[in-house]
CSV table of C-alpha atoms in Angstrom, one decimal:
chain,number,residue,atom,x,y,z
E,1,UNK,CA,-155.1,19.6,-33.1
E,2,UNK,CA,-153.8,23.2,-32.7
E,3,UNK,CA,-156.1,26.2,-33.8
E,4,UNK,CA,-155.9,30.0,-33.4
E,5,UNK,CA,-158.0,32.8,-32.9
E,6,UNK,CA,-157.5,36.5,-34.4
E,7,UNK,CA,-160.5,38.2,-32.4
E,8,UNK,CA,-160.1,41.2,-34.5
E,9,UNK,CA,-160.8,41.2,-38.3
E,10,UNK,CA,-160.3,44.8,-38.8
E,11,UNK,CA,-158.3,47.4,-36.3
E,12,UNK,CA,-157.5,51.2,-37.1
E,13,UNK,CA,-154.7,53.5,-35.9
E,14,UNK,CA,-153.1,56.6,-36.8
E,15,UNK,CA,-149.7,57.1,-38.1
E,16,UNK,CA,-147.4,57.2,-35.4
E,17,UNK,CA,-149.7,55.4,-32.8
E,18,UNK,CA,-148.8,52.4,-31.1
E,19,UNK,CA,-150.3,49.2,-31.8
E,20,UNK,CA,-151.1,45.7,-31.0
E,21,UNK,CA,-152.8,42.9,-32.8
E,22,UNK,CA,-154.3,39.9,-30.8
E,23,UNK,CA,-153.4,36.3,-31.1
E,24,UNK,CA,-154.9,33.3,-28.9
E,25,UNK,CA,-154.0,29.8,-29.4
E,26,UNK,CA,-155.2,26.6,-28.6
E,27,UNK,CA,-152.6,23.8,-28.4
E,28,UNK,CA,-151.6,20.6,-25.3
E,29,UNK,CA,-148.2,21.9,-25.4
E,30,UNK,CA,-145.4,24.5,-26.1
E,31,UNK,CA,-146.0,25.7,-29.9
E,32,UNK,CA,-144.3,27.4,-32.2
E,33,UNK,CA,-146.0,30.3,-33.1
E,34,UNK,CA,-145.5,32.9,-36.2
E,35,UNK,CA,-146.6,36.2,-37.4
E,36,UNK,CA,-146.9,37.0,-41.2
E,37,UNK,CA,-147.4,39.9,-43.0
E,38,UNK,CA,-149.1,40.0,-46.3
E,39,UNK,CA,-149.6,43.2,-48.4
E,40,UNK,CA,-151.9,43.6,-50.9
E,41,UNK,CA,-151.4,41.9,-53.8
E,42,UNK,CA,-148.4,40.1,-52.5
E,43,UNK,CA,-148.2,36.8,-50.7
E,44,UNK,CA,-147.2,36.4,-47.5
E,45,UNK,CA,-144.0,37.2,-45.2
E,46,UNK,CA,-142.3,36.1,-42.0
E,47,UNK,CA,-142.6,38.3,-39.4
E,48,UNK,CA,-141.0,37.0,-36.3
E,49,UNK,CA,-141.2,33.2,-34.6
E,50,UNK,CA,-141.4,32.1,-31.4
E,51,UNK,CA,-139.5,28.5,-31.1
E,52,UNK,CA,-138.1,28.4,-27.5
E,53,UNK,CA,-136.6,30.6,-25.0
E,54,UNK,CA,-137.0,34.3,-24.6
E,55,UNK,CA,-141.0,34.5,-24.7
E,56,UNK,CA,-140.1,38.3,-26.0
E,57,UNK,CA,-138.9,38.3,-29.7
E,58,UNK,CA,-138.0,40.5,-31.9
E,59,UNK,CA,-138.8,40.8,-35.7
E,60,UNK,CA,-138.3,42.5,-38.8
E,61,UNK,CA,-140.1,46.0,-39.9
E,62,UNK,CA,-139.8,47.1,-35.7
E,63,UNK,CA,-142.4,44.3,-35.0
E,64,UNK,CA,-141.8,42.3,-31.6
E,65,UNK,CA,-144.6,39.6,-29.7
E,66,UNK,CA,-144.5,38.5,-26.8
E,67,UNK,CA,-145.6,34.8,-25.3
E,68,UNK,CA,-147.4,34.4,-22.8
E,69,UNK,CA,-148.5,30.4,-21.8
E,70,UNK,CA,-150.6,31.4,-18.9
E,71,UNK,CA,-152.6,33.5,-21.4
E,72,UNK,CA,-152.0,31.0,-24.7
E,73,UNK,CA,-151.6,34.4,-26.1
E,74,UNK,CA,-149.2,35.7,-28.4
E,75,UNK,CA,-149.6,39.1,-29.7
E,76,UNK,CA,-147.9,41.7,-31.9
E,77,UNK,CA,-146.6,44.8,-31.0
E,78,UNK,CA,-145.1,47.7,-32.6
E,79,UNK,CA,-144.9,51.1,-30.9
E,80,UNK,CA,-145.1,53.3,-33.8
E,81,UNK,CA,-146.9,52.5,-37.1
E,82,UNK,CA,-145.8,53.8,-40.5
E,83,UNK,CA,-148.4,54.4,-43.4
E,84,UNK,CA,-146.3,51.5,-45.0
E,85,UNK,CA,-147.4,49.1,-42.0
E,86,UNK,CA,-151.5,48.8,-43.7
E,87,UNK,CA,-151.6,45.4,-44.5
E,88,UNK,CA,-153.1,41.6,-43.2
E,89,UNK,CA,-151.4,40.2,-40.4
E,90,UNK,CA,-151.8,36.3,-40.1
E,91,UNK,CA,-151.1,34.6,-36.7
E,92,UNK,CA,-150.1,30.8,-37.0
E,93,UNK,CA,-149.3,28.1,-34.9
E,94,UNK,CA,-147.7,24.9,-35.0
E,95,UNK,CA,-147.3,21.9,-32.6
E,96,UNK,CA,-143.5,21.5,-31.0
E,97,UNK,CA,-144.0,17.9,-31.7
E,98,UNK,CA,-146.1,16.0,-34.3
E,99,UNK,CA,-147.5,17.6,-37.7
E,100,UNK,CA,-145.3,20.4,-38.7
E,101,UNK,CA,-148.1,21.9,-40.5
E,102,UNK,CA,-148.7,25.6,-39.2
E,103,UNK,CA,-152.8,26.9,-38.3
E,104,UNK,CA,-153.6,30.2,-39.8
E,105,UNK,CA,-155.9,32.4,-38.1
E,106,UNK,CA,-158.0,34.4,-40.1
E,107,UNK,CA,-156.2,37.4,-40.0
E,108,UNK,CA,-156.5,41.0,-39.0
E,109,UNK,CA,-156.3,43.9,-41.9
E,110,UNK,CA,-154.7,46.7,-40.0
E,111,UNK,CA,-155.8,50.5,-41.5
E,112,UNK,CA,-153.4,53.5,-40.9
E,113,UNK,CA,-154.5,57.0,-41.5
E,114,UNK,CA,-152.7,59.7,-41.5
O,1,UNK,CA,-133.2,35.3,-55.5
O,2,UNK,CA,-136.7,34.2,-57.2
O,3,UNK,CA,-137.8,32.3,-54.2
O,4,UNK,CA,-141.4,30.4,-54.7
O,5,UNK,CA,-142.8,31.8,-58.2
O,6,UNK,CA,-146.5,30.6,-59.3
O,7,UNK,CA,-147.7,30.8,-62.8
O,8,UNK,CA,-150.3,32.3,-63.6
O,9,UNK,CA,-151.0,35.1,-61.5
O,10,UNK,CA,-154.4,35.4,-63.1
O,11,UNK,CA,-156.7,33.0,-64.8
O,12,UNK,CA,-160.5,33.0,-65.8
O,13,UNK,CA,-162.1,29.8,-66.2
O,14,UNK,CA,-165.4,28.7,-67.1
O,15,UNK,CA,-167.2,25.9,-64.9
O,16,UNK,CA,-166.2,22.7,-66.1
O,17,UNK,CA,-162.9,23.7,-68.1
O,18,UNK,CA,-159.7,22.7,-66.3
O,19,UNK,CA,-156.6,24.1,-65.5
O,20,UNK,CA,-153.3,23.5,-63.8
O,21,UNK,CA,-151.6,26.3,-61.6
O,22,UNK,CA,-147.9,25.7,-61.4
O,23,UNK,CA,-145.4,26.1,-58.0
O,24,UNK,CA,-141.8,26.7,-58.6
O,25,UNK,CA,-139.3,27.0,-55.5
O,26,UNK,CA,-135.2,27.5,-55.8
O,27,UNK,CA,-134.8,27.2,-52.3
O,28,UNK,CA,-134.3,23.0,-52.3
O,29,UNK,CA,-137.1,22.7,-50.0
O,30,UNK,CA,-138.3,19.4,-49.2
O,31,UNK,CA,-141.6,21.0,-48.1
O,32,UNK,CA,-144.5,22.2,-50.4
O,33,UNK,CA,-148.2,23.4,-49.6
O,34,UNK,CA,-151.0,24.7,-51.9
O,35,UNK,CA,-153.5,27.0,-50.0
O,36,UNK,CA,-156.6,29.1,-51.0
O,37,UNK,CA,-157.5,32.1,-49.6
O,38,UNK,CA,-160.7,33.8,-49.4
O,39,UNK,CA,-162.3,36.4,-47.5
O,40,UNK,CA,-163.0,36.2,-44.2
O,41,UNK,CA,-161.5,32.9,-43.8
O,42,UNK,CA,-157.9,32.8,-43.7
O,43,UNK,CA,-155.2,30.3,-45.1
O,44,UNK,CA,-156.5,27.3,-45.6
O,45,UNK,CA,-154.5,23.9,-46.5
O,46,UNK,CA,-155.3,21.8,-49.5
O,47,UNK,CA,-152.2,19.8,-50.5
O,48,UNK,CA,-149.2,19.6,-49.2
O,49,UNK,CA,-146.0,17.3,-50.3
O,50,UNK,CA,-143.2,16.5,-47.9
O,51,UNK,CA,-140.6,15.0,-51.1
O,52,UNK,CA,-140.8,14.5,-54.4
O,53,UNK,CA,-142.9,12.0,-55.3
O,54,UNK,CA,-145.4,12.0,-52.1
O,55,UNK,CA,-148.6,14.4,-51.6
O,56,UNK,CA,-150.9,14.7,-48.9
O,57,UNK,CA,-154.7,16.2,-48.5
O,58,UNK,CA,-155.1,19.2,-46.4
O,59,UNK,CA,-158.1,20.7,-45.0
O,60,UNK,CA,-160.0,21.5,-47.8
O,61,UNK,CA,-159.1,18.5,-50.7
O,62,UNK,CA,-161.9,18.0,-52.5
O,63,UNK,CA,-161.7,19.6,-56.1
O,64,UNK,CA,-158.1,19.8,-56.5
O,65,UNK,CA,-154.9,17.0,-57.2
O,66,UNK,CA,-151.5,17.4,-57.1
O,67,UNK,CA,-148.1,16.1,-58.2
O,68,UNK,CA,-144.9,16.2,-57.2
O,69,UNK,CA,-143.0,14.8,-59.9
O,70,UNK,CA,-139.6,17.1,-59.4
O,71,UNK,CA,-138.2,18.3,-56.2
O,72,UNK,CA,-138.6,21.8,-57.3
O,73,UNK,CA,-142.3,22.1,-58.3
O,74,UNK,CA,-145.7,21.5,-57.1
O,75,UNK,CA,-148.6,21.3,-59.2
O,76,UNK,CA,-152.2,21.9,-58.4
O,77,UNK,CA,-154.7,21.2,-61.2
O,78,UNK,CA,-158.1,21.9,-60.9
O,79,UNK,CA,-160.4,19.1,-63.0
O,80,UNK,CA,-163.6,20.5,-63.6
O,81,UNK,CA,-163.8,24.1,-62.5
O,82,UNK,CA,-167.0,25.5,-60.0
O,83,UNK,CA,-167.2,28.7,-59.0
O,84,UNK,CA,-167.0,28.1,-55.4
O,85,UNK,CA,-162.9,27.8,-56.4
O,86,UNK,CA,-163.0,31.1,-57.1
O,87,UNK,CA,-160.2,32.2,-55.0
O,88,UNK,CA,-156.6,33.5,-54.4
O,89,UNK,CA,-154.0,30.2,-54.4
O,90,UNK,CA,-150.8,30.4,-52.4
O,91,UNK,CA,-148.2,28.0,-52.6
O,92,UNK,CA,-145.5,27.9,-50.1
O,93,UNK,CA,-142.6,25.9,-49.4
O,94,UNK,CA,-139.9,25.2,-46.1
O,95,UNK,CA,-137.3,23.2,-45.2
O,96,UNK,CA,-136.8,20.3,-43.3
O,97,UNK,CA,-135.4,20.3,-39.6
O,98,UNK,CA,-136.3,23.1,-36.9
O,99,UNK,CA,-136.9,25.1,-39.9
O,100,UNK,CA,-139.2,23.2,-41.2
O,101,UNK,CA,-142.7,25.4,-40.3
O,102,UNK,CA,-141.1,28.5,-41.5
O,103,UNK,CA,-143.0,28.7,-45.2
O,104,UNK,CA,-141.9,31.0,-47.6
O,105,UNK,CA,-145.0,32.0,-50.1
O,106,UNK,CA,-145.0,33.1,-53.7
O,107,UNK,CA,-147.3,35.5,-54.8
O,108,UNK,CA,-150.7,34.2,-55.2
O,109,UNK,CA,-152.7,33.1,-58.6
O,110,UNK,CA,-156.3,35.2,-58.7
O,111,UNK,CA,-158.5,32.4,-60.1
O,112,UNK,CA,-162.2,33.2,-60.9
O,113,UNK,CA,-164.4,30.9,-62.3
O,114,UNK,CA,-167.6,32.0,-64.5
């Protein structure tokens, strides 16, 4: 069974500031992996997916991640956060073949200050 | 464009009363989940239906039923309320094919139970 790891529950960055939220998966072969976004209040939004081919993709809101199998890593990047950005980012993960069913980590609430 | 729409978005229930918590989707998904969310802890499964008429138990089961009886919605009933359900419900719903782990999520219902 796949799982996924968030190592960080919390991380804070100024407006403007780069950042990059952490994502380490467990799974026997190539998975598809996900980002969501979920605001408060609100349930949650795609991101950007990683299926197949380029390991660097690109998604919506200026958000790209990158996959990396030596690393079973596949973290979010953006290089300049917006006020509008402070939200819970869930990494998920689902096996290429088998259960369709994506993991959810347990999510990272990013703060921005101004 | 609804999307996936949940009714309600807030309920307060006393242990032992019941309650059923509706999942709409206009997307002609074949796919439907129920999740709960609490905090600290993520997403976490607890029925999901791949067609009308079929459900399946998800990581966390016990407490809840479903149905599937149209295409379109997803029911989750609660029978006899405990607190420890106190929690935010998601549903979410994808399509079939390559597609099929992209979820699209409604809103969220804000359950406590006294």
């Amino acid at each position: 069974a796949q799982s996924v790891t968030q190592p960080d529950i919390h991380i804070t960055v100024s407006e403007g500031a780069s950042l990059e939220l952490r994502c380490n998966y467990s799974y026997g072969a190539t998975p598809y992996l996900f980002w969501y976004v979920q605001s408060p209040g609100q349930g949650l939004q795609l991101l950007l997916k990683y299926f197949s081919g380029d390991t660097l993709v690109q998604g919506i809101k200026g958000f790209e991640a990158e996959f990396k199998r030596s690393q079973s890593s596949f973290n979010l990047r953006k290089p300049s956060v917006h006020w509008s950005d402070a939200a819970e980012y869930f990494c998920a993960v689902a096996a290429s073949g088998g259960s369709y069913i994506p993991t959810f980590g347990r999510g990272t609430s990013l703060i921005v200050h101004p | 464009n609804a999307g996936v729409t949940q009714t309600p978005k807030f309920r307060v229930l006393k242990t032992g009363q019941s309650m059923t918590l509706l999942c709409a989707q206009d997307m002609n998904h074949e796919y439907m989940y129920w999740y709960r969310q609490d905090p600290g802890m993520g997403l976490r499964l607890i029925h999901y239906s791949v067609g009308e008429g079929t459900t399946a138990k998800g990581e966390v089961p016990d407490g809840y039923n479903v149905s599937r009886l149209k295409k379109q919605n997803f029911l989750l009933g609660l029978e006899s309320a405990a607190p420890s359900q106190t929690s935010v419900y998601f549903c979410a719903s994808s399509y079939m094919g390559l597609a099929k782990n992209i979820q699209y999520f409604g809103a969220g219902t804000r359950l406590s139970v006294l």
